[in-house]
PDB file of C-alpha atoms in Angstrom:
ATOM      1  CA  UNK Y 411     -20.764  23.482   9.643  1.00 81.00           C
ATOM      2  CA  UNK Y 412     -21.396  20.403  12.743  1.00 93.00           C
ATOM      3  CA  UNK Y 413     -24.290  19.634  10.535  1.00 95.00           C
ATOM      4  CA  UNK Y 414     -22.373  19.338   7.632  1.00 95.00           C
ATOM      5  CA  UNK Y 415     -20.137  16.914   9.816  1.00 95.00           C
ATOM      6  CA  UNK Y 416     -22.107  15.166  10.931  1.00 97.00           C
ATOM      7  CA  UNK Y 417     -24.006  14.467   7.360  1.00 97.00           C
ATOM      8  CA  UNK Y 418     -20.133  13.336   5.899  1.00 97.00           C
ATOM      9  CA  UNK Y 419     -19.693  10.655   9.283  1.00 96.00           C
ATOM     10  CA  UNK Y 420     -23.012   9.131   8.593  1.00 98.00           C
ATOM     11  CA  UNK Y 421     -22.780   9.096   4.777  1.00 98.00           C
ATOM     12  CA  UNK Y 422     -18.676   8.972   4.590  1.00 97.00           C
ATOM     13  CA  UNK Y 423     -20.301   5.082   7.041  1.00 97.00           C
ATOM     14  CA  UNK Y 424     -22.049   4.285   4.759  1.00 98.00           C
ATOM     15  CA  UNK Y 425     -20.210   4.969   1.922  1.00 98.00           C
ATOM     16  CA  UNK Y 426     -17.482   2.195   3.445  1.00 98.00           C
ATOM     17  CA  UNK Y 427     -20.404  -0.197   4.085  1.00 98.00           C
ATOM     18  CA  UNK Y 428     -22.898  -0.493   1.486  1.00 98.00           C
ATOM     19  CA  UNK Y 429     -19.365  -0.246  -0.607  1.00 97.00           C
ATOM     20  CA  UNK Y 430     -17.566  -3.829   1.018  1.00 97.00           C
ATOM     21  CA  UNK Y 431     -21.280  -5.447   0.587  1.00 97.00           C
ATOM     22  CA  UNK Y 432     -22.337  -4.360  -3.121  1.00 96.00           C
ATOM     23  CA  UNK Y 433     -18.252  -6.075  -4.182  1.00 93.00           C
ATOM     24  CA  UNK Y 434     -19.562  -8.883  -2.641  1.00 93.00           C
ATOM     25  CA  UNK Y 435     -23.002  -9.477  -4.033  1.00 93.00           C
ATOM     26  CA  UNK Y 436     -23.295 -11.537  -6.482  1.00 91.00           C
ATOM     27  CA  UNK Y 437     -23.249  -9.187  -9.983  1.00 88.00           C
ATOM     28  CA  UNK Y 438     -26.110  -8.584 -11.201  1.00 88.00           C
ATOM     29  CA  UNK Y 439     -29.119  -7.210 -11.027  1.00 91.00           C
ATOM     30  CA  UNK Y 440     -30.966  -6.687  -6.851  1.00 93.00           C
ATOM     31  CA  UNK Y 441     -29.093  -6.628  -4.208  1.00 96.00           C
ATOM     32  CA  UNK Y 442     -26.018  -5.121  -6.143  1.00 95.00           C
ATOM     33  CA  UNK Y 443     -27.404  -2.314  -8.254  1.00 95.00           C
ATOM     34  CA  UNK Y 444     -29.252  -1.648  -5.281  1.00 97.00           C
ATOM     35  CA  UNK Y 445     -26.425  -0.891  -3.132  1.00 97.00           C
ATOM     36  CA  UNK Y 446     -24.518   0.142  -5.837  1.00 96.00           C
ATOM     37  CA  UNK Y 447     -27.669   3.045  -6.190  1.00 97.00           C
ATOM     38  CA  UNK Y 448     -27.316   4.016  -2.289  1.00 98.00           C
ATOM     39  CA  UNK Y 449     -23.144   3.710  -2.497  1.00 98.00           C
ATOM     40  CA  UNK Y 450     -23.655   6.005  -5.841  1.00 98.00           C
ATOM     41  CA  UNK Y 451     -26.753   8.581  -2.942  1.00 98.00           C
ATOM     42  CA  UNK Y 452     -24.409   8.357  -0.412  1.00 98.00           C
ATOM     43  CA  UNK Y 453     -20.813   9.478  -2.157  1.00 98.00           C
ATOM     44  CA  UNK Y 454     -23.342  12.344  -3.395  1.00 98.00           C
ATOM     45  CA  UNK Y 455     -23.372  14.102  -0.093  1.00 98.00           C
ATOM     46  CA  UNK Y 456     -20.201  12.420   1.012  1.00 97.00           C
ATOM     47  CA  UNK Y 457     -19.069  14.807  -1.883  1.00 97.00           C
ATOM     48  CA  UNK Y 458     -20.618  17.501  -1.909  1.00 97.00           C
ATOM     49  CA  UNK Y 459     -19.963  17.871   2.633  1.00 97.00           C
ATOM     50  CA  UNK Y 460     -16.329  17.359   1.543  1.00 96.00           C
ATOM     51  CA  UNK Y 461     -16.579  20.390  -0.865  1.00 96.00           C
ATOM     52  CA  UNK Y 462     -18.146  23.022   1.352  1.00 96.00           C
ATOM     53  CA  UNK Y 463     -16.374  21.987   4.725  1.00 95.00           C
ATOM     54  CA  UNK Y 464     -12.753  22.422   3.019  1.00 95.00           C
ATOM     55  CA  UNK Y 465     -13.945  25.547   1.089  1.00 95.00           C
ATOM     56  CA  UNK Y 466     -14.836  26.987   4.431  1.00 95.00           C
ATOM     57  CA  UNK Y 467     -11.804  25.662   6.280  1.00 94.00           C
ATOM     58  CA  UNK Y 468      -9.637  25.712   3.027  1.00 95.00           C
ATOM     59  CA  UNK Y 469      -6.755  26.559   4.700  1.00 94.00           C
ATOM     60  CA  UNK Y 470      -7.261  23.486   7.123  1.00 90.00           C
ATOM     61  CA  UNK Y 471      -8.316  21.138   4.346  1.00 88.00           C
ATOM     62  CA  UNK Y 472      -8.463  22.140   0.530  1.00 91.00           C
ATOM     63  CA  UNK Y 473      -7.043  18.499   1.035  1.00 86.00           C
ATOM     64  CA  UNK Y 474     -10.471  17.254   1.109  1.00 87.00           C
ATOM     65  CA  UNK Y 475     -11.653  19.688  -1.522  1.00 93.00           C
ATOM     66  CA  UNK Y 476      -8.747  17.317  -4.381  1.00 92.00           C
ATOM     67  CA  UNK Y 477      -9.966  13.915  -2.931  1.00 90.00           C
ATOM     68  CA  UNK Y 478     -13.542  14.203  -2.707  1.00 94.00           C
ATOM     69  CA  UNK Y 479     -13.456  15.894  -6.561  1.00 96.00           C
ATOM     70  CA  UNK Y 480     -10.926  12.592  -7.673  1.00 96.00           C
ATOM     71  CA  UNK Y 481     -13.129   9.888  -5.859  1.00 96.00           C
ATOM     72  CA  UNK Y 482     -16.293  11.204  -7.005  1.00 97.00           C
ATOM     73  CA  UNK Y 483     -15.656  11.765 -10.556  1.00 98.00           C
ATOM     74  CA  UNK Y 484     -14.141   7.962  -9.959  1.00 98.00           C
ATOM     75  CA  UNK Y 485     -17.774   7.190  -8.620  1.00 98.00           C
ATOM     76  CA  UNK Y 486     -19.212   8.933 -10.648  1.00 98.00           C
ATOM     77  CA  UNK Y 487     -18.051   7.215 -13.991  1.00 98.00           C
ATOM     78  CA  UNK Y 488     -18.529   4.224 -12.243  1.00 97.00           C
ATOM     79  CA  UNK Y 489     -21.963   4.906 -12.299  1.00 97.00           C
ATOM     80  CA  UNK Y 490     -22.458   6.403 -15.478  1.00 98.00           C
ATOM     81  CA  UNK Y 491     -20.886   3.602 -17.013  1.00 97.00           C
ATOM     82  CA  UNK Y 492     -23.054   1.066 -16.544  1.00 95.00           C
ATOM     83  CA  UNK Y 493     -25.945   3.358 -16.439  1.00 95.00           C
ATOM     84  CA  UNK Y 494     -24.958   4.990 -19.957  1.00 96.00           C
ATOM     85  CA  UNK Y 495     -23.848   1.314 -21.110  1.00 95.00           C
ATOM     86  CA  UNK Y 496     -20.665   2.604 -23.097  1.00 95.00           C
ATOM     87  CA  UNK Y 497     -17.929   1.195 -24.251  1.00 93.00           C
ATOM     88  CA  UNK Y 498     -15.831  -1.098 -22.576  1.00 92.00           C
ATOM     89  CA  UNK Y 499     -18.226  -0.098 -19.534  1.00 95.00           C
ATOM     90  CA  UNK Y 500     -17.799  -3.434 -17.548  1.00 95.00           C
ATOM     91  CA  UNK Y 501     -14.093  -2.368 -17.079  1.00 96.00           C
ATOM     92  CA  UNK Y 502     -14.992   1.457 -17.003  1.00 97.00           C
ATOM     93  CA  UNK Y 503     -17.539   0.662 -14.269  1.00 97.00           C
ATOM     94  CA  UNK Y 504     -15.423  -1.976 -11.582  1.00 96.00           C
ATOM     95  CA  UNK Y 505     -12.584   0.824 -12.195  1.00 97.00           C
ATOM     96  CA  UNK Y 506     -14.613   4.014 -11.237  1.00 97.00           C
ATOM     97  CA  UNK Y 507     -16.744   2.504  -8.456  1.00 97.00           C
ATOM     98  CA  UNK Y 508     -13.256   0.247  -7.103  1.00 97.00           C
ATOM     99  CA  UNK Y 509     -11.689   3.263  -6.824  1.00 97.00           C
ATOM    100  CA  UNK Y 510     -13.505   5.276  -5.891  1.00 98.00           C
ATOM    101  CA  UNK Y 511     -13.417   3.146  -3.385  1.00 97.00           C
ATOM    102  CA  UNK Y 512     -10.153   3.230  -2.792  1.00 97.00           C
ATOM    103  CA  UNK Y 513     -10.264   6.432  -2.315  1.00 96.00           C
ATOM    104  CA  UNK Y 514     -12.757   7.109   0.357  1.00 96.00           C
ATOM    105  CA  UNK Y 515     -10.908   4.502   2.636  1.00 96.00           C
ATOM    106  CA  UNK Y 516      -7.709   7.049   2.048  1.00 95.00           C
ATOM    107  CA  UNK Y 517      -9.995  10.031   3.397  1.00 93.00           C
ATOM    108  CA  UNK Y 518     -10.666   8.110   5.579  1.00 94.00           C
ATOM    109  CA  UNK Y 519      -7.891   6.664   6.974  1.00 94.00           C
ATOM    110  CA  UNK Y 520      -5.507  10.386   6.381  1.00 92.00           C
ATOM    111  CA  UNK Y 521      -8.216  12.361   8.059  1.00 90.00           C
ATOM    112  CA  UNK Y 522      -8.678   9.393  11.562  1.00 93.00           C
ATOM    113  CA  UNK Y 523      -5.532   8.637  11.570  1.00 93.00           C
ATOM    114  CA  UNK Y 524      -3.798  10.630  13.920  1.00 92.00           C
ATOM    115  CA  UNK Y 525      -6.515   9.100  17.275  1.00 94.00           C
ATOM    116  CA  UNK Y 526      -4.743   5.951  15.983  1.00 94.00           C
ATOM    117  CA  UNK Y 527      -2.278   5.487  19.192  1.00 93.00           C
ATOM    118  CA  UNK Y 528       0.828   3.519  17.307  1.00 94.00           C
ATOM    119  CA  UNK Y 529      -0.320   4.720  13.796  1.00 93.00           C
ATOM    120  CA  UNK Y 530       0.203   7.838  14.909  1.00 92.00           C
ATOM    121  CA  UNK Y 531       4.078   7.500  14.743  1.00 94.00           C
ATOM    122  CA  UNK Y 532       4.433   6.837  11.031  1.00 94.00           C
ATOM    123  CA  UNK Y 533       4.238   8.382   8.246  1.00 93.00           C
ATOM    124  CA  UNK Y 534       1.015  10.038   7.385  1.00 90.00           C
ATOM    125  CA  UNK Y 535       2.113  10.090   3.677  1.00 93.00           C
ATOM    126  CA  UNK Y 536       2.117   6.039   3.853  1.00 95.00           C
ATOM    127  CA  UNK Y 537      -1.164   6.052   5.225  1.00 94.00           C
ATOM    128  CA  UNK Y 538      -1.968   8.282   1.838  1.00 94.00           C
ATOM    129  CA  UNK Y 539      -0.854   5.015  -0.303  1.00 96.00           C
ATOM    130  CA  UNK Y 540      -1.171   2.243   1.566  1.00 96.00           C
ATOM    131  CA  UNK Y 541      -5.206   1.731   0.125  1.00 96.00           C
ATOM    132  CA  UNK Y 542      -4.385   3.311  -3.180  1.00 96.00           C
ATOM    133  CA  UNK Y 543      -0.788  -0.521  -3.253  1.00 96.00           C
ATOM    134  CA  UNK Y 544      -3.688  -2.461  -1.977  1.00 96.00           C
ATOM    135  CA  UNK Y 545      -6.484  -1.405  -3.856  1.00 96.00           C
ATOM    136  CA  UNK Y 546      -4.523  -1.356  -7.487  1.00 96.00           C
ATOM    137  CA  UNK Y 547      -4.473  -5.006  -7.819  1.00 96.00           C
ATOM    138  CA  UNK Y 548      -7.651  -6.209  -7.131  1.00 95.00           C
ATOM    139  CA  UNK Y 549      -9.095  -3.454  -9.131  1.00 96.00           C
ATOM    140  CA  UNK Y 550      -6.792  -5.958 -12.090  1.00 95.00           C
ATOM    141  CA  UNK Y 551      -7.890  -9.593 -10.098  1.00 95.00           C
ATOM    142  CA  UNK Y 552     -11.380  -7.985 -10.353  1.00 94.00           C
ATOM    143  CA  UNK Y 553     -11.102  -5.938 -13.855  1.00 94.00           C
ATOM    144  CA  UNK Y 554      -9.364 -10.150 -15.172  1.00 93.00           C
ATOM    145  CA  UNK Y 555     -12.556 -11.799 -13.122  1.00 92.00           C
ATOM    146  CA  UNK Y 556     -15.543 -10.177 -15.127  1.00 91.00           C
ATOM    147  CA  UNK Y 557     -14.611  -8.640 -18.819  1.00 89.00           C
ATOM    148  CA  UNK Y 558     -13.908 -10.854 -22.027  1.00 80.00           C
ATOM    149  CA  UNK Y 559     -11.047 -10.330 -23.061  1.00 69.00           C
ATOM    150  CA  UNK Y 560     -10.702 -11.165 -27.523  1.00 63.00           C
ATOM    151  CA  UNK Y 561      -8.070 -13.332 -28.401  1.00 62.00           C
ATOM    152  CA  UNK Y 562      -6.476 -11.803 -31.097  1.00 60.00           C
ATOM    153  CA  UNK Y 563      -5.193 -14.249 -33.806  1.00 63.00           C
ATOM    154  CA  UNK Y 564      -2.270 -15.454 -34.963  1.00 61.00           C
ATOM    155  CA  UNK Y 565      -1.799 -15.341 -38.705  1.00 65.00           C
ATOM    156  CA  UNK Y 566      -1.585 -19.242 -39.481  1.00 65.00           C
ATOM    157  CA  UNK Y 567       0.903 -19.831 -41.947  1.00 63.00           C
ATOM    158  CA  UNK Y 568       0.004 -21.343 -45.563  1.00 55.00           C
TER     159      UNK Y 568
END
């Protein structure tokens, strides 16, 4: 079990660091793509270790199972949307990848907040929602920046 925890922590840290770097990198093949591959590969390991550990300690950490399932689901959608060039792939890619990043930040905070003086006195529910409250407008802003929307022509009066 300790091995899974070590792998989980290391790959989780990789996701947090590499995810931030990928988000900041220029959106083209090269650095952004490489960082995205590392992010996704690390997220696979975070997902697997979270599922194993949550099943192993179901009574104490069933919530990890659900966070892992939902967050990795977003990462997978974001990853595959770009790889397979699905319709609206850019919107799916941005929402999936940034949504999965919010998920891993949320999980990291929720699991560790009890160890942080002063913050551990605040309601834990705050830390469940704060990353989403902060991250959702960021997703909207990034989507608006990169996703072209078709302007509909209004009918003209004759």
